[in-house]
Every structure is written in C-alpha cells, then in structure tokens.
CSV table of N, CA and C and ligand atoms in Angstrom, one decimal:
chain,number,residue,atom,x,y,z
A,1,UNK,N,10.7,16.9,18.6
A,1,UNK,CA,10.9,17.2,17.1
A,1,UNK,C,11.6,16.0,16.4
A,2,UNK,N,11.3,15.7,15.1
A,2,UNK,CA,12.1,14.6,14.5
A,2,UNK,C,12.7,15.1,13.6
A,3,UNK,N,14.2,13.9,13.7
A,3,UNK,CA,15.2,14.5,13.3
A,3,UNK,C,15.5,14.8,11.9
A,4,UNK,N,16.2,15.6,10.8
A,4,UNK,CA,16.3,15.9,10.0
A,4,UNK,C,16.4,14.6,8.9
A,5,UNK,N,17.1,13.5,9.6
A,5,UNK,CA,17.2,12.2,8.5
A,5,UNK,C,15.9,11.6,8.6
A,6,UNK,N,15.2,11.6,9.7
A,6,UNK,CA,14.0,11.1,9.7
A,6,UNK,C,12.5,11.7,8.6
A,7,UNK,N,12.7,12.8,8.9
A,7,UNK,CA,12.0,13.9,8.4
A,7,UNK,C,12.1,13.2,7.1
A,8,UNK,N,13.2,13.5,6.6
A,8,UNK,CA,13.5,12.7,4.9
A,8,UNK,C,13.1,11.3,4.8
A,9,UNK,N,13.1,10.8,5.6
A,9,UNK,CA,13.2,9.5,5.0
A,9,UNK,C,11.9,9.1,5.0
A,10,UNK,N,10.8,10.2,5.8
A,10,UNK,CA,9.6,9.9,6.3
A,10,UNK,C,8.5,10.2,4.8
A,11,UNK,N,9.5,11.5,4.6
A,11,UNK,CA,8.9,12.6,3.2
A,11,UNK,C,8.7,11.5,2.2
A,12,UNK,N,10.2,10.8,1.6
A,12,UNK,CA,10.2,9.8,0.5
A,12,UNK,C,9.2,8.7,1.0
A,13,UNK,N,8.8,8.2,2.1
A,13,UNK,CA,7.8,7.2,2.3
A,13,UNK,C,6.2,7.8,2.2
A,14,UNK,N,6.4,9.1,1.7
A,14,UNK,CA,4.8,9.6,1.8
A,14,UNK,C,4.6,9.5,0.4
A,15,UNK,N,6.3,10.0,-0.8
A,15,UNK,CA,5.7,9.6,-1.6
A,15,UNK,C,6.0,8.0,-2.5
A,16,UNK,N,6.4,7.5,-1.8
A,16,UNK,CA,6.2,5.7,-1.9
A,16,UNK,C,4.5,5.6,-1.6
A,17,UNK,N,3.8,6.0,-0.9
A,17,UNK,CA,2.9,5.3,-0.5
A,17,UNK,C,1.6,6.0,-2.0
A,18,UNK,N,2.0,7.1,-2.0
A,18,UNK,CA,1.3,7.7,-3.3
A,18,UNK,C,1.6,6.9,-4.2
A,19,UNK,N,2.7,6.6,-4.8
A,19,UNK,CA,2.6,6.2,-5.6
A,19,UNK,C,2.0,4.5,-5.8
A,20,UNK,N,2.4,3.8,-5.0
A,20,UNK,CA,1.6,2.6,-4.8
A,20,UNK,C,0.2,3.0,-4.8
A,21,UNK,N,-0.3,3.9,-4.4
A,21,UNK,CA,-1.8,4.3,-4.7
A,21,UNK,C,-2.6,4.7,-5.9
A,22,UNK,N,-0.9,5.3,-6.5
A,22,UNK,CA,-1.3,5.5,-8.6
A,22,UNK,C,-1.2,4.1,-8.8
A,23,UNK,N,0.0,3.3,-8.6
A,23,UNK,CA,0.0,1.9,-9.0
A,23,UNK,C,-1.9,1.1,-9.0
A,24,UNK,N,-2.2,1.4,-8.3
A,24,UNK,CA,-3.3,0.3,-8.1
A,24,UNK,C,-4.5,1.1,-8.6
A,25,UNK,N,-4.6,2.3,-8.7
A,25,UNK,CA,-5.4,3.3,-9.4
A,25,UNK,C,-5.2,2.9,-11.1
A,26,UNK,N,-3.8,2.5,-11.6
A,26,UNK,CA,-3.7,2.2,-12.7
A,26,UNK,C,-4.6,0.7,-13.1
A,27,UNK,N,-4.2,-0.4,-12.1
A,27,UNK,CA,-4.6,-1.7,-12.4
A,27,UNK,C,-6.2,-1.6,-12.0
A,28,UNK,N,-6.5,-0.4,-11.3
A,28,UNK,CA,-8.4,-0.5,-11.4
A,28,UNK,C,-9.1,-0.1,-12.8
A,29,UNK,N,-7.5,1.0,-13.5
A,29,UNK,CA,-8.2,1.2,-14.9
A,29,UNK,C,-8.1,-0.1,-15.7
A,30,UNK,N,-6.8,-0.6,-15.9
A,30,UNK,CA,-6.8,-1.9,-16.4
A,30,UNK,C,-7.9,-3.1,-16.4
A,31,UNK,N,-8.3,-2.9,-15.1
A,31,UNK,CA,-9.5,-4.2,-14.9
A,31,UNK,C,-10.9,-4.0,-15.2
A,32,UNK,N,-11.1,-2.1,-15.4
A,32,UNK,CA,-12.1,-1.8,-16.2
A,32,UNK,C,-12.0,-1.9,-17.3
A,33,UNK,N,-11.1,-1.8,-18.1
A,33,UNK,CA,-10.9,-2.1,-19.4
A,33,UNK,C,-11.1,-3.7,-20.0
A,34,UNK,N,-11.1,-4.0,-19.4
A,34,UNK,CA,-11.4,-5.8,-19.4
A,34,UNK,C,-12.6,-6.6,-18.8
A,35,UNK,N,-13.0,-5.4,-18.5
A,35,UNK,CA,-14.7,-5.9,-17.9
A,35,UNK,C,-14.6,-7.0,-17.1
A,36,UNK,N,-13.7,-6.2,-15.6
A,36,UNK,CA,-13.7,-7.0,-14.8
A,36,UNK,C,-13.9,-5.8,-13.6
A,37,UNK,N,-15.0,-5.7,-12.9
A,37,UNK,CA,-15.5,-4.7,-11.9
A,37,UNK,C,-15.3,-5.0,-11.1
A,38,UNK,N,-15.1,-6.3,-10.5
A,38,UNK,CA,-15.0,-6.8,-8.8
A,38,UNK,C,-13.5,-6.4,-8.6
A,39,UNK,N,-12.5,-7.0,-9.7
A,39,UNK,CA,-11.4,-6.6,-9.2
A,39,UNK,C,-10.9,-5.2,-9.5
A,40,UNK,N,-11.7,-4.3,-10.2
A,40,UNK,CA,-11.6,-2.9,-10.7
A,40,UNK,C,-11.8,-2.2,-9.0
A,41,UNK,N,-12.9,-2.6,-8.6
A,41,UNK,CA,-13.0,-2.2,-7.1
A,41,UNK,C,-12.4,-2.7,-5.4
A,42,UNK,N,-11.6,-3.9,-6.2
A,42,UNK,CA,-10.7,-4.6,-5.4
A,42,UNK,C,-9.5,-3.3,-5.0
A,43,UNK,N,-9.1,-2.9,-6.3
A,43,UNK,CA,-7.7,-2.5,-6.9
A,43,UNK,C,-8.0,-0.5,-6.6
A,44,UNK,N,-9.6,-0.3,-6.6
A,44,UNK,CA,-9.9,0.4,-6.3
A,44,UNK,C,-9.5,1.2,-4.4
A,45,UNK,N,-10.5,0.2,-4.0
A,45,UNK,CA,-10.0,-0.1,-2.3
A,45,UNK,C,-8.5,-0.1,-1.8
A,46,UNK,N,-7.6,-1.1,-2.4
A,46,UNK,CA,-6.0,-0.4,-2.4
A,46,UNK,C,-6.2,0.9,-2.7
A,47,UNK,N,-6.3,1.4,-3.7
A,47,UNK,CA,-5.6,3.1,-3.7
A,47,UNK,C,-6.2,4.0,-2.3
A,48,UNK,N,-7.4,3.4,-2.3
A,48,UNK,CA,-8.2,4.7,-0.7
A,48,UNK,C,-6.6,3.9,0.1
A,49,UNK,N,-6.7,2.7,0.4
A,49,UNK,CA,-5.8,2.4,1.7
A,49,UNK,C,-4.4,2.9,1.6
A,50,UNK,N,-3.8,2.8,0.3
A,50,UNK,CA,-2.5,3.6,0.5
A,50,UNK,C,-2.8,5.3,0.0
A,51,UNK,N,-3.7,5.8,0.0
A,51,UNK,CA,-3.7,7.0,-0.1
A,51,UNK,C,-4.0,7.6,1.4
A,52,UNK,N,-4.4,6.2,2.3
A,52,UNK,CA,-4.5,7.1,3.5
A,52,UNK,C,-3.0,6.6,4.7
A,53,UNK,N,-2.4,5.6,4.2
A,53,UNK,CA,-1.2,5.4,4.5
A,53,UNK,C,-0.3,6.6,4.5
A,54,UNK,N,-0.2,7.4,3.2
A,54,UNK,CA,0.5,8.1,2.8
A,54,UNK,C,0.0,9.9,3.7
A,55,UNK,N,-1.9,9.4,4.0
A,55,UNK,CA,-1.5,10.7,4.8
A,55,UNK,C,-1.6,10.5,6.2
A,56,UNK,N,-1.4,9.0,6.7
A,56,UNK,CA,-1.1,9.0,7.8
A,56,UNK,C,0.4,9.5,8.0
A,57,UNK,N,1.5,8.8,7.3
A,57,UNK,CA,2.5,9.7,7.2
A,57,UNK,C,2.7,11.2,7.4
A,58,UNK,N,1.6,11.9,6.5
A,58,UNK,CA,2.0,13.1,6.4
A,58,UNK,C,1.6,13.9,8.0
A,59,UNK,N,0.1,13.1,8.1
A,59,UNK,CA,0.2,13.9,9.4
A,59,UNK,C,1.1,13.6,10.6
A,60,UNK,N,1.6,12.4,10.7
A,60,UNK,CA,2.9,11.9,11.9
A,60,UNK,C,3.9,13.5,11.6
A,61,UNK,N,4.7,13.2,10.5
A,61,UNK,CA,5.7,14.1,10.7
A,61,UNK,C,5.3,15.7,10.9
A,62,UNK,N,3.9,16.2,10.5
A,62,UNK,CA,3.4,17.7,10.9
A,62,UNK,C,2.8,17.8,12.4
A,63,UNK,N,2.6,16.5,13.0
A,63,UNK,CA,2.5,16.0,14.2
A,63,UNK,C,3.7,16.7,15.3
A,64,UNK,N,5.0,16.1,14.3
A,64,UNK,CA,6.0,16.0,15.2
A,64,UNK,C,6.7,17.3,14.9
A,65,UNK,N,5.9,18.1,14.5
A,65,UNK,CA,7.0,19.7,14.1
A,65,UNK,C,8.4,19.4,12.6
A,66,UNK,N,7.4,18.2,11.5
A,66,UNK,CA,8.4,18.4,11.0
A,66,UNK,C,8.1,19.0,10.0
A,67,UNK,N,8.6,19.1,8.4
A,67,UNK,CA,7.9,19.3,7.8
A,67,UNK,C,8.1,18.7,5.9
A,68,UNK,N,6.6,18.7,5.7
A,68,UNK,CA,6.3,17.7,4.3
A,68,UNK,C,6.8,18.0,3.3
A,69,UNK,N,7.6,17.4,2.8
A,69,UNK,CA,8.0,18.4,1.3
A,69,UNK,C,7.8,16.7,0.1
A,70,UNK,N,6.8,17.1,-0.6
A,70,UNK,CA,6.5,16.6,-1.5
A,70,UNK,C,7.1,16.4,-2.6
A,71,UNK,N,7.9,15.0,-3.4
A,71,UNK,CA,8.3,14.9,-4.4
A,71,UNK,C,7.9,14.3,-5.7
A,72,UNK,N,8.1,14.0,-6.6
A,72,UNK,CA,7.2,13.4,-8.0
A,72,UNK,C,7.0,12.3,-8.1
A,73,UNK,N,6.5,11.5,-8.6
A,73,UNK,CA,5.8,9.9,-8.5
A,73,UNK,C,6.5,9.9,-10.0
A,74,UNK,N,6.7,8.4,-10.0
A,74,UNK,CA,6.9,8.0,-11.8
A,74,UNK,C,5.3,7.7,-12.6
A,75,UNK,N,5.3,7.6,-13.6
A,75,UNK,CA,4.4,7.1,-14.2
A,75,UNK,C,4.0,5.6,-13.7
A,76,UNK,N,2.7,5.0,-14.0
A,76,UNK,CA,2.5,4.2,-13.0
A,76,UNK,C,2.4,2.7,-14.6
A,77,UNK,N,2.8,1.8,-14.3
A,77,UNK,CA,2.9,0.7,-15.4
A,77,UNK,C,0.9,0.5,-15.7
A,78,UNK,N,0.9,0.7,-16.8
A,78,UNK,CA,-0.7,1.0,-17.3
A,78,UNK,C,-1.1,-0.8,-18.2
A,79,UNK,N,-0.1,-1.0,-19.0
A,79,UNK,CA,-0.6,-2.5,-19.4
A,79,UNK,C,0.2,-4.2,-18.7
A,80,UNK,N,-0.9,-4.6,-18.5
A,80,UNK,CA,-0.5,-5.8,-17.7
A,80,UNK,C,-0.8,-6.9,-19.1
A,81,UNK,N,0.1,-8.1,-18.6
A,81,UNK,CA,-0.3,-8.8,-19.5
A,81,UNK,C,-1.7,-9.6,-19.4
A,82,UNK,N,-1.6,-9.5,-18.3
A,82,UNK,CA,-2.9,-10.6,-17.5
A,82,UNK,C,-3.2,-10.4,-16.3
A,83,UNK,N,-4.8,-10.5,-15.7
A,83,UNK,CA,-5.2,-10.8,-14.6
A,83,UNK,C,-4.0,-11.1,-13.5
A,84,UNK,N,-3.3,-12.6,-13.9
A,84,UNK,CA,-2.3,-12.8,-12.8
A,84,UNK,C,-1.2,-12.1,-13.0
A,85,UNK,N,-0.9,-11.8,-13.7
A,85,UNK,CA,0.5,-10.4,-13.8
A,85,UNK,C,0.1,-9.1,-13.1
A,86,UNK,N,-0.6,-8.8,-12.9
A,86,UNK,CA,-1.4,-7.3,-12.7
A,86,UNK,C,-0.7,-7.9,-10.8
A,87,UNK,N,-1.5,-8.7,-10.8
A,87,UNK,CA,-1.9,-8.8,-9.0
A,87,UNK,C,-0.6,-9.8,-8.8
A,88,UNK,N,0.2,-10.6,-9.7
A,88,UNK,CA,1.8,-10.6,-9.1
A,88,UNK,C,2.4,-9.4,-8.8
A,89,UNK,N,2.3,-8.4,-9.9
A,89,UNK,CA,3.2,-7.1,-9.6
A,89,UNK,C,2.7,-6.3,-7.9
A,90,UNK,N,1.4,-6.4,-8.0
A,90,UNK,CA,1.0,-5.6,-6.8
A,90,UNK,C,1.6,-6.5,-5.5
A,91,UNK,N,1.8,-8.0,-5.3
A,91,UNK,CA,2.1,-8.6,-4.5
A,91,UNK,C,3.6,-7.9,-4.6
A,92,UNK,N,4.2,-8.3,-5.9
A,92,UNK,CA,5.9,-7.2,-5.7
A,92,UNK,C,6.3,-6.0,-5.2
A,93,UNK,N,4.8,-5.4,-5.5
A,93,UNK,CA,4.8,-4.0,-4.8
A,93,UNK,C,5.0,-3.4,-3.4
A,94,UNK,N,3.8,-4.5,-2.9
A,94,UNK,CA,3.7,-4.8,-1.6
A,94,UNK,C,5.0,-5.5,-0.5
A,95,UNK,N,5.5,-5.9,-0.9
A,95,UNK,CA,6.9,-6.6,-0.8
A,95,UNK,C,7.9,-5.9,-0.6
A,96,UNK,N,7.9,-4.7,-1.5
A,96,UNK,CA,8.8,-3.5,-1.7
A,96,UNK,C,8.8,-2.7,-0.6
A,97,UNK,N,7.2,-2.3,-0.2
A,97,UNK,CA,6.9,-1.4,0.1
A,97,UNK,C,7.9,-1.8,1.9
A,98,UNK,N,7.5,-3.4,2.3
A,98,UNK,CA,7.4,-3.8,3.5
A,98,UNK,C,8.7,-3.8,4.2
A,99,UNK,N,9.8,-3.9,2.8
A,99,UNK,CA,11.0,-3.8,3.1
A,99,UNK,C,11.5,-1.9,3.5
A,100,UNK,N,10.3,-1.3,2.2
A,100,UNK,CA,10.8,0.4,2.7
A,100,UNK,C,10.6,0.4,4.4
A,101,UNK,N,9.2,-0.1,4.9
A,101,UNK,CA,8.9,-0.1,6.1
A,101,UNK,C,10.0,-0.4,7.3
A,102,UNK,N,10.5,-1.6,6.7
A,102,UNK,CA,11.9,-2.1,7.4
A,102,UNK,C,13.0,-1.1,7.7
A,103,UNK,N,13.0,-0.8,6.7
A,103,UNK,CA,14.4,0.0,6.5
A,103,UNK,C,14.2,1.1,7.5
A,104,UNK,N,12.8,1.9,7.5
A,104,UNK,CA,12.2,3.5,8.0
A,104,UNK,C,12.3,2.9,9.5
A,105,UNK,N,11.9,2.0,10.1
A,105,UNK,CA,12.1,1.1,11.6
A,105,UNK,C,13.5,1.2,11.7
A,106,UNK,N,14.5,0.8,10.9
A,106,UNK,CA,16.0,0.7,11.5
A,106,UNK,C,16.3,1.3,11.2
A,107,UNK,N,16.0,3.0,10.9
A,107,UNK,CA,16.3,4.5,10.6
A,107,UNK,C,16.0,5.0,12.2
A,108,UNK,N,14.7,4.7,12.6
A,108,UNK,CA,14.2,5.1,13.6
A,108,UNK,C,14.5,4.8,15.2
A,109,UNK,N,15.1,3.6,15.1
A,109,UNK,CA,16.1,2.6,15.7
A,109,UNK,C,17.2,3.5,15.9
A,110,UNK,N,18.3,3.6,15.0
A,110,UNK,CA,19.6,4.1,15.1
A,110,UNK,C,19.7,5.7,15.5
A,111,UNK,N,18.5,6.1,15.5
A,111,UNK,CA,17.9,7.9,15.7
A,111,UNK,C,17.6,7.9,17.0
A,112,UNK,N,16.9,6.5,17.8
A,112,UNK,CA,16.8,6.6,19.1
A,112,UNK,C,15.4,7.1,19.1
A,113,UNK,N,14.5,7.2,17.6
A,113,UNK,CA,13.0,8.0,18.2
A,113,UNK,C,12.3,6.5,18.2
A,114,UNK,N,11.6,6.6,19.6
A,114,UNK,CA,10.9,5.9,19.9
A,114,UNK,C,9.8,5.9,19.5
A,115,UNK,N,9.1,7.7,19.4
A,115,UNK,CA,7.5,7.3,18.8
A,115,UNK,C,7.6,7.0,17.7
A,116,UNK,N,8.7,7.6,16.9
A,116,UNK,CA,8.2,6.8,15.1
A,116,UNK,C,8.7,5.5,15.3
A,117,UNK,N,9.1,4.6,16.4
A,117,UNK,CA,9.2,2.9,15.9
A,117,UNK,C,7.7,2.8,16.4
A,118,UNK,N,7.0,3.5,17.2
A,118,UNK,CA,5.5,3.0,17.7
A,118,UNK,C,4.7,3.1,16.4
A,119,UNK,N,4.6,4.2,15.8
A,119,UNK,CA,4.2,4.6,14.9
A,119,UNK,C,4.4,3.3,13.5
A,120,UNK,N,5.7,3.2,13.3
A,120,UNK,CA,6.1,2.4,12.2
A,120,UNK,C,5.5,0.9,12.5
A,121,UNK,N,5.9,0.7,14.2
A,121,UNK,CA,5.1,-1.4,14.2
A,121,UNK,C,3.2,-1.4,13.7
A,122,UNK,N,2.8,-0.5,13.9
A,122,UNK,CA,1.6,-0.2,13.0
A,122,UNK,C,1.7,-0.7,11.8
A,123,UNK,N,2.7,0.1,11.2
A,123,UNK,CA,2.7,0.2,9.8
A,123,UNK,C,3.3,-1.5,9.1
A,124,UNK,N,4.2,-1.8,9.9
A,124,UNK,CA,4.9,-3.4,10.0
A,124,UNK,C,3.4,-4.4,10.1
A,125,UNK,N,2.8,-4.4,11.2
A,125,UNK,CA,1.4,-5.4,11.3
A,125,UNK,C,0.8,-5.0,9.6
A,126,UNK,N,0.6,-3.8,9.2
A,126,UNK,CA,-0.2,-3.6,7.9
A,126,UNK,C,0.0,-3.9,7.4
A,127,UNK,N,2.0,-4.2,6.9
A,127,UNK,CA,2.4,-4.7,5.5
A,127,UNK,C,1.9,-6.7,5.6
A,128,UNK,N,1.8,-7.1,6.9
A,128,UNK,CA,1.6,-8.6,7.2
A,128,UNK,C,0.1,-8.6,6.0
A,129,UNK,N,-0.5,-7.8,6.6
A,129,UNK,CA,-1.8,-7.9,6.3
A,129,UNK,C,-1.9,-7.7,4.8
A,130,UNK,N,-1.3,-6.5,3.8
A,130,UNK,CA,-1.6,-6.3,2.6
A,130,UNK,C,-1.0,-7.6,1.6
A,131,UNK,N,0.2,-8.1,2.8
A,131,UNK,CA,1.1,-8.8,1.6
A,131,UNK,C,-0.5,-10.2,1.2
A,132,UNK,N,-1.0,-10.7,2.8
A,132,UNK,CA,-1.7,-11.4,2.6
A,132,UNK,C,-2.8,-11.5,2.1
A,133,UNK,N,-3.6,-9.9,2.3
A,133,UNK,CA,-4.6,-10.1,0.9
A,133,UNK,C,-4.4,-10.0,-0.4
A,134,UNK,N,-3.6,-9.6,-1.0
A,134,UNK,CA,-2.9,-9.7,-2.3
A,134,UNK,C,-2.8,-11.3,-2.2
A,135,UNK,N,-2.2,-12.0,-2.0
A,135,UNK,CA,-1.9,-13.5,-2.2
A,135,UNK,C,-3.1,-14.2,-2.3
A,136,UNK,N,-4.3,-14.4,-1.1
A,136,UNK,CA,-5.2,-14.5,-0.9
A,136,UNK,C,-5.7,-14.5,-2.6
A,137,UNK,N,-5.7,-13.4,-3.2
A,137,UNK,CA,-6.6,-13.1,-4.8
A,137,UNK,C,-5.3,-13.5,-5.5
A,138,UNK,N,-5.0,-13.9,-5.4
A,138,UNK,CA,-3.5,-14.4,-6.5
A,138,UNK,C,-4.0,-16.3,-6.3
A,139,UNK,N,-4.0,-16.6,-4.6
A,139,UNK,CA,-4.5,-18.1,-4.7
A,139,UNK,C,-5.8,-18.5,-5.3
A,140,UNK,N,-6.6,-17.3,-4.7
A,140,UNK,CA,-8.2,-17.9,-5.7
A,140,UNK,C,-8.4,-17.4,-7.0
A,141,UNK,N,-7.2,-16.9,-7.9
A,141,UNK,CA,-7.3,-16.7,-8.9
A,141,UNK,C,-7.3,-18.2,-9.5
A,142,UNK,N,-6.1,-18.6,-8.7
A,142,UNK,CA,-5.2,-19.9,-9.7
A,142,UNK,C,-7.1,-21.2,-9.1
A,143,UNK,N,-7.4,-20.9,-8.3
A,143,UNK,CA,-8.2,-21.9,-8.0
A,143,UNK,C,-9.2,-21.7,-8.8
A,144,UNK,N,-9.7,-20.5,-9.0
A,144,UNK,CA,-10.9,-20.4,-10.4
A,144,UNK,C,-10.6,-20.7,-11.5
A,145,UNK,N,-9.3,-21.1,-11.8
A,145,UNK,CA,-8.8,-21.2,-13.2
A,145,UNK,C,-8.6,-19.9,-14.2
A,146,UNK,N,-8.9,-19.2,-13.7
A,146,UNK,CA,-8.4,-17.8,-14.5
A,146,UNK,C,-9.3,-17.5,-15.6
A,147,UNK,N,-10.6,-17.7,-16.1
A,147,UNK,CA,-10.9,-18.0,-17.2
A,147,UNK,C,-12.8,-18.4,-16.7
A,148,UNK,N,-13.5,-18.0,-17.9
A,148,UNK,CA,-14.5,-18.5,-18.0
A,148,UNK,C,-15.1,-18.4,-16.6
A,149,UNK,N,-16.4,-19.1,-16.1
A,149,UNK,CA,-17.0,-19.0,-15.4
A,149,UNK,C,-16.5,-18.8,-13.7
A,150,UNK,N,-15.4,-19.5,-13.4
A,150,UNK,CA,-14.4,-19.3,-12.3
A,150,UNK,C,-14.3,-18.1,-11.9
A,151,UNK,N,-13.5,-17.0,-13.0
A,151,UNK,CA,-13.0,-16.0,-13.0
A,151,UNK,C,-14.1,-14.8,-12.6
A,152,UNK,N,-15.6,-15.2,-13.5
A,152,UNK,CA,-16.7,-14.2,-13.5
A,152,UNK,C,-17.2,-14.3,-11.7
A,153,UNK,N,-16.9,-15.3,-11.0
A,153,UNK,CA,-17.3,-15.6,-9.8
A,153,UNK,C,-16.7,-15.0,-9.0
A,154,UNK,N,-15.1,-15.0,-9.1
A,154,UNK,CA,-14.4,-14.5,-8.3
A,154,UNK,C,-14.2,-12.9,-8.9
A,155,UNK,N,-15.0,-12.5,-9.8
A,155,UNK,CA,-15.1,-10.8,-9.9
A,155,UNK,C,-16.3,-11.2,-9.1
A,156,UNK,N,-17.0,-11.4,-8.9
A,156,UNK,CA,-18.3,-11.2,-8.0
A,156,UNK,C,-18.2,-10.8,-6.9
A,157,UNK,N,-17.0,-11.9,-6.3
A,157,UNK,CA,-16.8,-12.0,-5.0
A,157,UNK,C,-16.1,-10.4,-4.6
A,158,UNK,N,-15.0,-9.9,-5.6
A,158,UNK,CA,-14.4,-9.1,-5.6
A,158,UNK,C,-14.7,-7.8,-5.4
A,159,UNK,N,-16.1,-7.9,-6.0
A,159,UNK,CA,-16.9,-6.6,-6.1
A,159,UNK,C,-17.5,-6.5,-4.7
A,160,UNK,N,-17.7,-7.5,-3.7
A,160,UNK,CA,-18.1,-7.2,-2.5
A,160,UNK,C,-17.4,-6.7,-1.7
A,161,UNK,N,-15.5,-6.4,-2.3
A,161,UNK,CA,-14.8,-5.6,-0.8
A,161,UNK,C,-15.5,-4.2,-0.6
A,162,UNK,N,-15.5,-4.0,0.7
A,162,UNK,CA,-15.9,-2.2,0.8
A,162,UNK,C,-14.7,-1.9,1.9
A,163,UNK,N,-14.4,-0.8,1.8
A,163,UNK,CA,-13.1,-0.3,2.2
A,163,UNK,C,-13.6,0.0,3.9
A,164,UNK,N,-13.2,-0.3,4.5
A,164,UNK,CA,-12.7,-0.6,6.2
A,164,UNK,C,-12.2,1.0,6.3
A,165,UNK,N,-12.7,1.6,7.4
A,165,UNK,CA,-12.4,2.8,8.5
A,165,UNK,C,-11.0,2.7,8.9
A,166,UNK,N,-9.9,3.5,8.8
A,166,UNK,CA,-8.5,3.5,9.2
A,166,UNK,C,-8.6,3.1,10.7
A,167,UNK,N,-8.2,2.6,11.4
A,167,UNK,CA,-8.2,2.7,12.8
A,167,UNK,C,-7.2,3.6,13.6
A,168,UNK,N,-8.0,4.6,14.6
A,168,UNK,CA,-7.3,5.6,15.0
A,168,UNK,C,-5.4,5.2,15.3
A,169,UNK,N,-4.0,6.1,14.7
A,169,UNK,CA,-3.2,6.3,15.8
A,169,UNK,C,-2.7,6.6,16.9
A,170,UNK,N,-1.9,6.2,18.1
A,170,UNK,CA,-1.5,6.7,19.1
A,170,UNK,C,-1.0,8.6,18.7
B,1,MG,MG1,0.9,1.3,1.9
C-alpha cells in the first residue's frame, strides 16, 4: 500500500498533469483561431499525452490500494501573444512539470517505495522527451522565420503528428 504522503503528492500530480492537458487544449484553440491546423493538432496530441499521463497516475495509485481524490485545475491562459510565445510557455510548462517529476522521485526516495521510483523513471525518460519535442518546434519555428511561407510549411509538417500508443507499465 502507498503511503499517505505519497498518495497526496501522487493526487496533486494527477491534477498537474490535467491541467497541462487544459494548457495545451487551450493553445490548440488559440492556433485554430489563427488558422494554423498543423500546430492546432500538434497542441492537440499534447493534451491526449498528458491526459493519459494523468491517468496513468490515477491508475498507479488505485493499483496500489490507494485512493484518488480529485482537485480543481486553474483556468488555462487562452491569449498568447504569438506563435513563439504560445510554444515558449509550453516549453515552461514542460520544465515545471519535470521538476514536479523530480520532486515526486525524491518523495518516493525518502518513503523507501521502490515501485513508485520504477514507476516515476518512466515518467523522468518522458519529461527528456517532451522537453525535447517542444524545443524541436520552437527551433524550426525560428528556422521558418515565423511568417509567410516558412511558417505555412511548418503547419504542414505539423499537421502530420499522429499520437503514438502509450507504452504498457510494469
Ligand atoms: Mg505530462
């Protein structure tokens, strides 16, 4: 069974992960609103991935006999100034999130539970990964020039992510 600090600190990371899932649910409306679809569906793909982040979470801790108590999300920031502000913030996001990650590992550390550090190096490899595709569209933004025909290309390109199968946990 996991322990009562764990439990909590697992609960608040389920709804961290929600809300990073409204966050980017927001910037897919933003990018529809500017008639930009590749990255509307970019931003879209984030939200499936932390929406399933958040119920990998949920089912770990109902896994381990604990149990989920759900709390409120803030409103999610709706106007960006720009293309590159929208996807710096999500890079900040991501950032945020990697350090919550850190923190839930040296929670799980000092508790002595081993399966949620197995659990969490999972989650550690992921944040490698998100920080870097966020950057990734942040670098070929600046390389399309942001603007005009560059930018229409790299919504092109954008519109070809399709969202990847979770890969089972231990
Ligand atoms: Mg996440």
């Amino acid at each position: 069974m996991i322990s009562s600090k764990l439990n909590d600190a697992f609960n608040t990371q389920i709804d961290n992960e929600l809300a990073s899932a409204h966050l980017y649910l927001s910037m897919a409306a933003y990018f529809e609103s500017i008639s930009l679809p590749g990255f509307a569906n970019w931003m879209r793909i984030q939200h499936q991935e932390e929406m399933a982040h958040a119920l990998k979470f949920f089912d770990y801790v109902n896994t381990r006999n604990g149990r989920v108590i759900l709390g409120g999300i803030s409103n999610p920031t709706t106007d960006f100034e720009s293309v590159g502000a929208a996807l710096m913030q999500a890079l900040e996001n991501e950032q945020k999130v990697s350090a919550m990650i850190n923190k839930l590992y040296e929670i799980s550390s000092q508790e002595k539970d081993y399966a949620s550090q197995v659990l969490l190096e999972w989650f550690i490899t992921e944040q490698v990964e998100e920080e870097k595709s966020v950057t990734d569209v942040i670098d070929q933004l600046r390389i399309s020039g942001g603007e005009g025909a560059g930018l229409l290309i790299l919504d092109d390109k954008l519109a070809a992510r399709v969202s990847e199968p979770e890969p089972p946990i231990q």
